[in-house]
Short mmCIF file of C-alpha atoms in Angstrom, two decimals:
data_model
loop_
_atom_site.label_atom_id
_atom_site.label_comp_id
_atom_site.label_asym_id
_atom_site.label_seq_id
_atom_site.Cartn_x
_atom_site.Cartn_y
_atom_site.Cartn_z
CA MET A 151 0.00 0.00 0.00
CA LYS A 152 2.81 2.40 0.86
CA ASN A 153 4.55 1.79 -2.49
CA THR A 154 1.25 2.12 -4.38
CA VAL A 155 0.59 5.54 -2.82
CA SER A 156 4.10 6.72 -3.63
CA ILE A 157 3.76 5.68 -7.28
CA ALA A 158 0.40 7.41 -7.52
CA LEU A 159 1.77 10.62 -6.04
CA LEU A 160 4.75 10.53 -8.38
CA SER A 161 2.46 10.14 -11.38
CA ILE A 162 0.37 13.13 -10.32
CA LEU A 163 3.49 15.27 -9.88
CA LEU A 164 4.84 14.31 -13.32
CA ILE A 165 1.52 15.14 -14.97
CA ALA A 166 1.32 18.48 -13.12
CA CYS A 167 4.85 19.43 -14.10
CA SER A 168 4.35 18.53 -17.75
CA SER A 169 1.19 20.61 -17.90
CA GLN A 170 2.92 23.81 -16.66
CA PRO A 171 3.71 26.35 -19.40
CA LYS A 172 7.39 26.36 -20.27
CA GLU A 173 9.29 29.57 -19.53
CA THR A 174 10.56 31.11 -22.75
CA THR A 175 13.56 33.35 -23.18
CA LYS A 176 13.21 36.07 -25.78
CA ASN A 177 15.82 36.08 -28.52
CA THR A 178 16.98 39.67 -28.81
CA ALA A 179 17.96 39.02 -32.42
CA ASP A 180 14.23 38.68 -33.18
CA VAL A 181 13.31 41.89 -31.34
CA SER A 182 12.95 45.06 -33.39
CA PRO A 183 14.96 47.97 -31.98
CA THR A 184 12.66 50.48 -33.64
CA PRO A 185 10.19 50.98 -30.74
CA TYR A 186 13.12 51.77 -28.47
CA ALA A 187 14.79 54.07 -30.99
CA GLU A 188 11.47 55.88 -31.35
CA SER A 189 11.44 56.49 -27.59
CA ILE A 190 14.23 59.01 -28.31
CA GLN A 191 12.00 62.05 -28.48
CA ILE A 192 12.57 65.57 -29.75
CA ASN A 193 10.74 67.18 -26.84
CA GLU A 194 12.95 65.39 -24.30
CA LEU A 195 16.14 66.28 -26.16
CA GLN A 196 14.97 69.89 -26.14
CA GLU A 197 14.10 69.87 -22.45
CA TYR A 198 17.42 68.41 -21.36
CA LEU A 199 19.56 70.50 -23.70
CA PHE A 200 17.93 73.82 -22.84
CA GLU A 201 18.57 72.93 -19.21
CA ILE A 202 22.18 71.77 -19.31
CA SER A 203 23.27 74.55 -21.69
CA SER A 204 21.57 77.31 -19.70
CA ASP A 205 23.44 80.10 -17.93
CA ALA A 206 22.85 78.31 -14.63
CA TYR A 207 25.65 75.89 -15.53
CA GLN A 208 28.16 78.68 -16.19
CA GLY A 209 29.70 77.00 -19.22
CA ARG A 210 30.49 73.72 -17.38
CA ASP A 211 34.21 74.43 -17.06
CA THR A 212 36.19 71.48 -15.69
CA GLY A 213 36.18 71.37 -11.90
CA GLU A 214 34.13 74.52 -11.52
CA GLU A 215 30.71 74.92 -9.91
CA GLY A 216 28.80 74.73 -13.19
CA GLN A 217 30.43 71.43 -14.18
CA LYS A 218 29.69 70.00 -10.73
CA LYS A 219 26.08 71.09 -11.10
CA ALA A 220 25.90 69.37 -14.49
CA ALA A 221 27.30 66.16 -12.99
CA GLN A 222 24.60 66.23 -10.32
CA PHE A 223 21.94 66.89 -12.98
CA LEU A 224 23.06 63.78 -14.87
CA LYS A 225 23.13 61.67 -11.73
CA ASN A 226 19.62 62.78 -10.77
CA TYR A 227 18.38 61.89 -14.25
CA TYR A 228 19.70 58.33 -14.01
CA VAL A 229 18.37 57.85 -10.50
CA GLU A 230 14.92 59.10 -11.52
CA ASN A 231 14.84 56.77 -14.54
CA GLY A 232 15.95 53.70 -12.61
CA ILE A 233 19.24 53.36 -14.51
CA ALA A 234 21.99 51.84 -12.40
CA PRO A 235 25.25 53.58 -11.46
CA GLY A 236 28.29 52.60 -13.49
CA ASN A 237 30.95 52.61 -10.77
CA ALA A 238 29.78 50.09 -8.16
CA ASN A 239 27.28 52.12 -6.12
CA SER A 240 28.41 55.48 -7.47
CA TYR A 241 27.55 57.45 -10.59
CA PHE A 242 30.88 59.27 -10.38
CA GLN A 243 34.49 58.43 -11.17
CA GLU A 244 36.45 61.00 -9.23
CA ILE A 245 39.48 62.57 -10.92
CA PRO A 246 41.92 64.31 -8.56
CA SER A 247 43.49 67.63 -9.42
CA SER A 248 46.87 65.89 -9.35
CA PHE A 249 45.93 64.06 -12.55
CA PHE A 250 45.61 67.49 -14.18
CA ASN A 251 49.00 68.52 -12.75
CA GLU A 252 47.07 70.87 -10.44
CA ARG A 253 46.06 73.04 -13.42
CA PHE A 254 42.34 72.43 -12.79
CA PRO A 255 40.30 71.49 -9.72
CA ASP A 256 39.12 67.95 -9.00
CA SER A 257 36.48 66.76 -11.43
CA GLU A 258 34.47 63.64 -12.21
CA ASN A 259 33.26 61.44 -15.04
CA VAL A 260 29.61 60.38 -14.77
CA LEU A 261 28.73 56.74 -15.41
CA ALA A 262 25.46 54.81 -15.78
CA PHE A 263 25.12 51.12 -16.60
CA ILE A 264 22.67 48.76 -18.26
CA GLU A 265 23.80 45.20 -17.52
CA GLY A 266 23.76 42.72 -20.38
CA SER A 267 21.55 39.64 -20.25
CA GLU A 268 23.90 37.06 -21.78
CA LYS A 269 27.40 38.53 -21.97
CA PRO A 270 27.41 41.09 -19.18
CA GLU A 271 31.19 41.08 -18.91
CA GLU A 272 31.49 42.46 -22.47
CA ILE A 273 30.99 46.21 -22.59
CA VAL A 274 29.81 48.67 -25.24
CA VAL A 275 30.87 52.16 -24.13
CA LEU A 276 28.91 55.22 -25.26
CA THR A 277 30.74 58.49 -24.61
CA ALA A 278 30.19 62.23 -24.84
CA HIS A 279 31.92 65.02 -22.95
CA TYR A 280 29.74 67.19 -20.77
CA ASP A 281 32.29 69.87 -19.92
CA HIS A 282 32.79 73.07 -21.90
CA VAL A 283 34.97 76.16 -21.61
CA GLY A 284 33.22 78.19 -18.92
CA VAL A 285 33.11 81.99 -18.67
CA ASP A 286 35.55 84.48 -20.18
CA GLU A 287 37.14 87.44 -18.43
CA ASP A 288 34.36 89.71 -19.65
CA GLY A 289 31.69 87.53 -18.07
CA ASN A 290 30.46 85.93 -21.29
CA ILE A 291 29.11 82.44 -20.69
CA TYR A 292 30.05 79.77 -23.23
CA ASN A 293 27.02 77.50 -22.95
CA GLY A 294 28.23 74.79 -25.33
CA ALA A 295 24.82 73.65 -26.55
CA ASP A 296 26.24 71.82 -29.55
CA ASP A 297 29.68 71.30 -27.98
CA ASP A 298 28.85 68.99 -26.39
CA GLY A 299 25.44 69.48 -24.88
CA SER A 300 24.09 67.70 -27.96
CA GLY A 301 26.11 64.56 -27.26
CA THR A 302 25.30 64.72 -23.57
CA VAL A 303 21.54 64.64 -24.07
CA ALA A 304 21.89 62.02 -26.83
CA LEU A 305 23.52 59.72 -24.26
CA MET A 306 20.73 60.41 -21.77
CA GLU A 307 18.05 59.44 -24.29
CA MET A 308 19.91 56.32 -25.44
CA ALA A 309 20.36 55.18 -21.86
CA GLU A 310 16.62 55.55 -21.32
CA ALA A 311 15.91 53.60 -24.52
CA PHE A 312 18.17 50.69 -23.53
CA GLN A 313 16.68 50.67 -20.03
CA LEU A 314 13.17 50.56 -21.49
CA ALA A 315 14.20 47.53 -23.58
CA LYS A 316 15.63 45.86 -20.49
CA ASN A 317 12.48 46.56 -18.47
CA GLU A 318 10.43 44.86 -21.19
CA GLY A 319 12.64 41.78 -21.22
CA ASN A 320 14.50 42.81 -24.37
CA GLY A 321 17.66 44.16 -22.82
CA PRO A 322 20.98 44.03 -24.66
CA LYS A 323 23.06 40.85 -24.52
CA ARG A 324 26.19 42.86 -23.76
CA SER A 325 26.36 45.57 -21.14
CA ILE A 326 26.06 49.26 -22.03
CA LEU A 327 28.24 51.77 -20.19
CA ILE A 328 27.05 55.36 -20.50
CA LEU A 329 30.15 57.47 -19.91
CA HIS A 330 29.88 61.25 -19.67
CA VAL A 331 33.48 62.41 -19.61
CA THR A 332 34.84 65.61 -18.17
CA ALA A 333 37.89 67.66 -19.22
CA GLU A 334 37.64 66.97 -22.95
CA GLU A 335 38.22 70.65 -23.56
CA LYS A 336 41.44 70.40 -21.53
CA GLY A 337 42.91 67.74 -23.80
CA LEU A 338 40.69 64.62 -23.69
CA LEU A 339 41.69 64.18 -20.06
CA GLY A 340 38.47 62.66 -18.68
CA SER A 341 38.53 59.81 -21.18
CA LYS A 342 42.29 59.48 -20.71
CA PHE A 343 41.73 59.02 -16.97
CA TYR A 344 39.04 56.40 -17.61
CA THR A 345 41.14 54.35 -20.01
CA GLU A 346 44.10 54.49 -17.63
CA ASN A 347 41.85 53.62 -14.67
CA PRO A 348 39.04 51.61 -16.27
CA ILE A 349 36.05 50.58 -14.19
CA TYR A 350 35.58 47.66 -16.59
CA PRO A 351 38.61 45.94 -18.15
CA LEU A 352 39.59 47.37 -21.51
CA GLU A 353 40.08 43.86 -22.86
CA ASN A 354 36.33 43.34 -22.30
CA THR A 355 35.40 46.64 -23.96
CA VAL A 356 34.20 45.64 -27.42
CA ASN A 357 33.36 49.06 -28.84
CA ASN A 358 33.27 52.79 -28.20
CA LEU A 359 30.73 55.06 -29.88
CA ASN A 360 31.61 58.69 -29.18
CA ILE A 361 29.36 61.69 -29.82
CA ASP A 362 30.84 65.18 -30.01
CA MET A 363 28.70 67.90 -31.62
CA ILE A 364 25.76 66.41 -33.54
CA GLY A 365 23.19 69.20 -33.26
CA ARG A 366 23.91 71.62 -36.10
CA VAL A 367 24.35 71.90 -39.86
CA ASP A 368 27.93 72.87 -40.64
CA THR A 369 29.33 75.31 -43.18
CA ASN A 370 29.80 72.52 -45.76
CA TYR A 371 26.09 71.65 -45.77
CA SER A 372 24.38 74.92 -44.80
CA THR A 373 24.39 76.16 -48.41
CA LYS A 374 22.70 73.00 -49.69
CA PRO A 375 18.92 72.57 -50.00
CA GLU A 376 17.27 71.53 -46.77
CA ASN A 377 16.45 68.08 -48.15
CA GLU A 378 20.20 67.47 -48.59
CA GLN A 379 21.13 68.32 -45.01
CA ASP A 380 20.34 64.96 -43.40
CA TYR A 381 23.94 63.93 -42.88
CA ILE A 382 26.45 62.93 -40.23
CA TYR A 383 30.23 62.63 -40.33
CA LEU A 384 31.62 59.27 -39.22
CA ILE A 385 35.25 59.26 -38.18
CA GLY A 386 37.34 56.18 -37.42
CA THR A 387 34.86 53.54 -38.55
CA ALA A 388 37.34 51.26 -40.32
CA ARG A 389 40.54 52.27 -38.54
CA ILE A 390 40.47 49.18 -36.28
CA SER A 391 37.55 47.01 -37.39
CA SER A 392 36.30 46.81 -40.98
CA GLU A 393 33.35 44.92 -39.53
CA LEU A 394 32.29 47.99 -37.53
CA HIS A 395 32.37 50.10 -40.69
CA ASP A 396 30.14 47.64 -42.54
CA LEU A 397 27.79 47.35 -39.58
CA ALA A 398 27.36 51.13 -39.40
CA LEU A 399 26.54 51.30 -43.11
CA LYS A 400 23.99 48.50 -42.79
CA GLN A 401 22.23 49.98 -39.74
CA ASN A 402 21.95 53.36 -41.45
CA GLN A 403 20.62 51.82 -44.65
CA THR A 404 18.09 49.74 -42.70
CA TYR A 405 16.81 52.37 -40.30
CA THR A 406 17.87 56.01 -40.65
CA ASN A 407 19.02 56.75 -44.22
CA LEU A 408 21.25 59.65 -43.29
CA GLU A 409 24.03 60.65 -45.64
CA LEU A 410 27.16 59.21 -44.07
CA ASP A 411 30.04 61.54 -44.81
CA PHE A 412 33.57 60.17 -44.39
CA THR A 413 35.40 63.40 -45.28
CA TYR A 414 37.11 63.63 -41.90
CA ASN A 415 37.95 59.93 -41.84
CA ALA A 416 40.75 60.33 -44.37
CA GLU A 417 44.25 59.53 -43.11
CA ASP A 418 45.57 62.83 -44.48
CA GLU A 419 42.66 64.95 -43.21
CA PRO A 420 44.36 68.28 -42.28
CA MET A 421 42.42 69.02 -39.06
CA ARG A 422 43.28 65.53 -37.73
CA LEU A 423 39.86 65.23 -36.10
CA TYR A 424 40.38 61.51 -35.53
CA TYR A 425 42.80 62.45 -32.77
CA ARG A 426 40.72 65.26 -31.25
CA SER A 427 37.81 63.66 -29.42
CA ASP A 428 37.37 61.13 -26.64
CA HIS A 429 37.06 58.03 -28.82
CA TYR A 430 40.78 58.30 -29.49
CA ASN A 431 41.69 57.20 -25.97
CA PHE A 432 39.77 53.99 -26.66
CA ALA A 433 41.05 53.62 -30.22
CA LYS A 434 44.67 53.84 -29.18
CA ASN A 435 43.92 50.85 -26.93
CA ASN A 436 42.82 48.90 -30.01
CA ILE A 437 39.10 49.22 -29.25
CA PRO A 438 36.92 49.65 -32.38
CA SER A 439 35.51 53.17 -32.23
CA ILE A 440 33.42 55.71 -34.13
CA PHE A 441 33.34 59.46 -33.62
CA PHE A 442 29.97 60.98 -34.66
CA PHE A 443 30.18 64.65 -35.63
CA SER A 444 28.06 67.18 -37.53
CA GLY A 445 30.88 69.60 -38.25
CA LEU A 446 32.09 73.06 -37.37
CA HIS A 447 30.07 76.28 -37.56
CA GLU A 448 30.44 79.96 -36.78
CA ASP A 449 29.37 79.47 -33.15
CA TYR A 450 32.03 76.86 -32.33
CA HIS A 451 33.67 77.85 -29.02
CA GLN A 452 31.71 81.08 -28.93
CA PRO A 453 29.13 82.38 -26.40
CA THR A 454 26.63 82.08 -29.25
CA ASP A 455 26.62 78.24 -29.21
CA THR A 456 23.13 78.18 -27.69
CA ALA A 457 20.26 75.70 -27.62
CA ASP A 458 17.93 77.80 -29.79
CA LYS A 459 20.25 77.12 -32.76
CA ILE A 460 20.08 73.33 -32.49
CA ASP A 461 18.26 71.39 -35.21
CA PHE A 462 16.41 69.00 -32.91
CA GLU A 463 14.94 66.88 -35.68
CA LEU A 464 18.43 66.18 -36.98
CA LEU A 465 19.68 65.64 -33.44
CA GLN A 466 16.99 63.01 -32.97
CA LYS A 467 17.84 61.18 -36.23
CA ARG A 468 21.55 61.21 -35.51
CA THR A 469 21.01 59.95 -31.97
CA GLN A 470 18.81 57.17 -33.30
CA LEU A 471 21.55 56.10 -35.73
CA VAL A 472 24.03 55.78 -32.87
CA PHE A 473 21.44 53.80 -30.92
CA TYR A 474 20.83 51.40 -33.82
CA ILE A 475 24.57 50.79 -34.20
CA ALA A 476 24.98 50.25 -30.45
CA TRP A 477 22.00 47.88 -30.43
CA GLU A 478 23.55 45.69 -33.13
CA VAL A 479 27.02 45.68 -31.55
CA ALA A 480 25.50 44.77 -28.18
CA ASN A 481 23.28 41.98 -29.51
CA ARG A 482 25.25 40.29 -32.28
CA GLU A 483 26.49 36.79 -31.54
CA GLU A 484 30.22 37.52 -31.85
CA ARG A 485 32.11 40.58 -30.66
CA LEU A 486 33.55 42.85 -33.34
CA VAL A 487 36.62 41.55 -35.07
CA VAL A 488 39.76 43.66 -34.75
CA ASP A 489 41.39 43.27 -38.15
CA VAL A 490 43.21 46.54 -38.81
CA ALA A 491 46.50 47.33 -37.12
CA ILE A 492 46.47 50.51 -35.03
CA GLU A 493 48.89 53.30 -35.87
#
């Protein structure tokens, strides 16, 4: 009787277990990134950019009160949107004045983090500098709306889009590090500090996508008809990984259809822009990188670089392109191949 009861109970349990619905894991490769890219909204880009490039931030000069206020603004944004800190329990990576040879006060990079679902140890780093050049001796405030308020708010919106995907069970396979760097205007020093003191090992960093000025139409395109002004300069795409170059072309063709201009990607480009933004500190460590840029204009490093001159529709499209590229890099099966020797 005892054995009969045990067999009966076992049979019931087996039937019950087999009748339970099986838990399914979503394949991110089958998930469209478009709903998340479309969460990058013009009105939010406007709100954040008008704020961070306002006079209240005093030009965000490295180590000064305005830059500290901007860092706190970014931290508050990530806290409010439920996006995790990127440096253990902190949103800041402190940089001592000694690293700047005492030329500037202490400063900080700002980091947020979306952990990957399958390969969390592999990191896609999205960068933009949030510092600018401050106030001149005559009291003129250099608000830096395009340089690089545009990149700063692009990162904020992309972080929110990736977090939304994660909240819906469609988070990236690889982790996304949102890295707002300081002291770019002092010589790429915030990104230099990060790559010399990485929070996540550089050997696990599969890609850097860097945004520096993507909110305007430059002097090369401003004379063209408006319907020919949907462009973005890509710098460095094939310098380390030909695969990254091809991926960027494919994502643009599939989703955004911007004109991709490689003028500043040339080896003999006279302004040497490849060496003049924060991606370079990753690239020189053999990390495939792209620098996204909309070009120079008459308000570059002037008090007149203000938010009312930003083309927010273009800013949205350009931000969405970076998001689509980051999505593919984060979710593809294999990490990007490094197949071009660094200089």
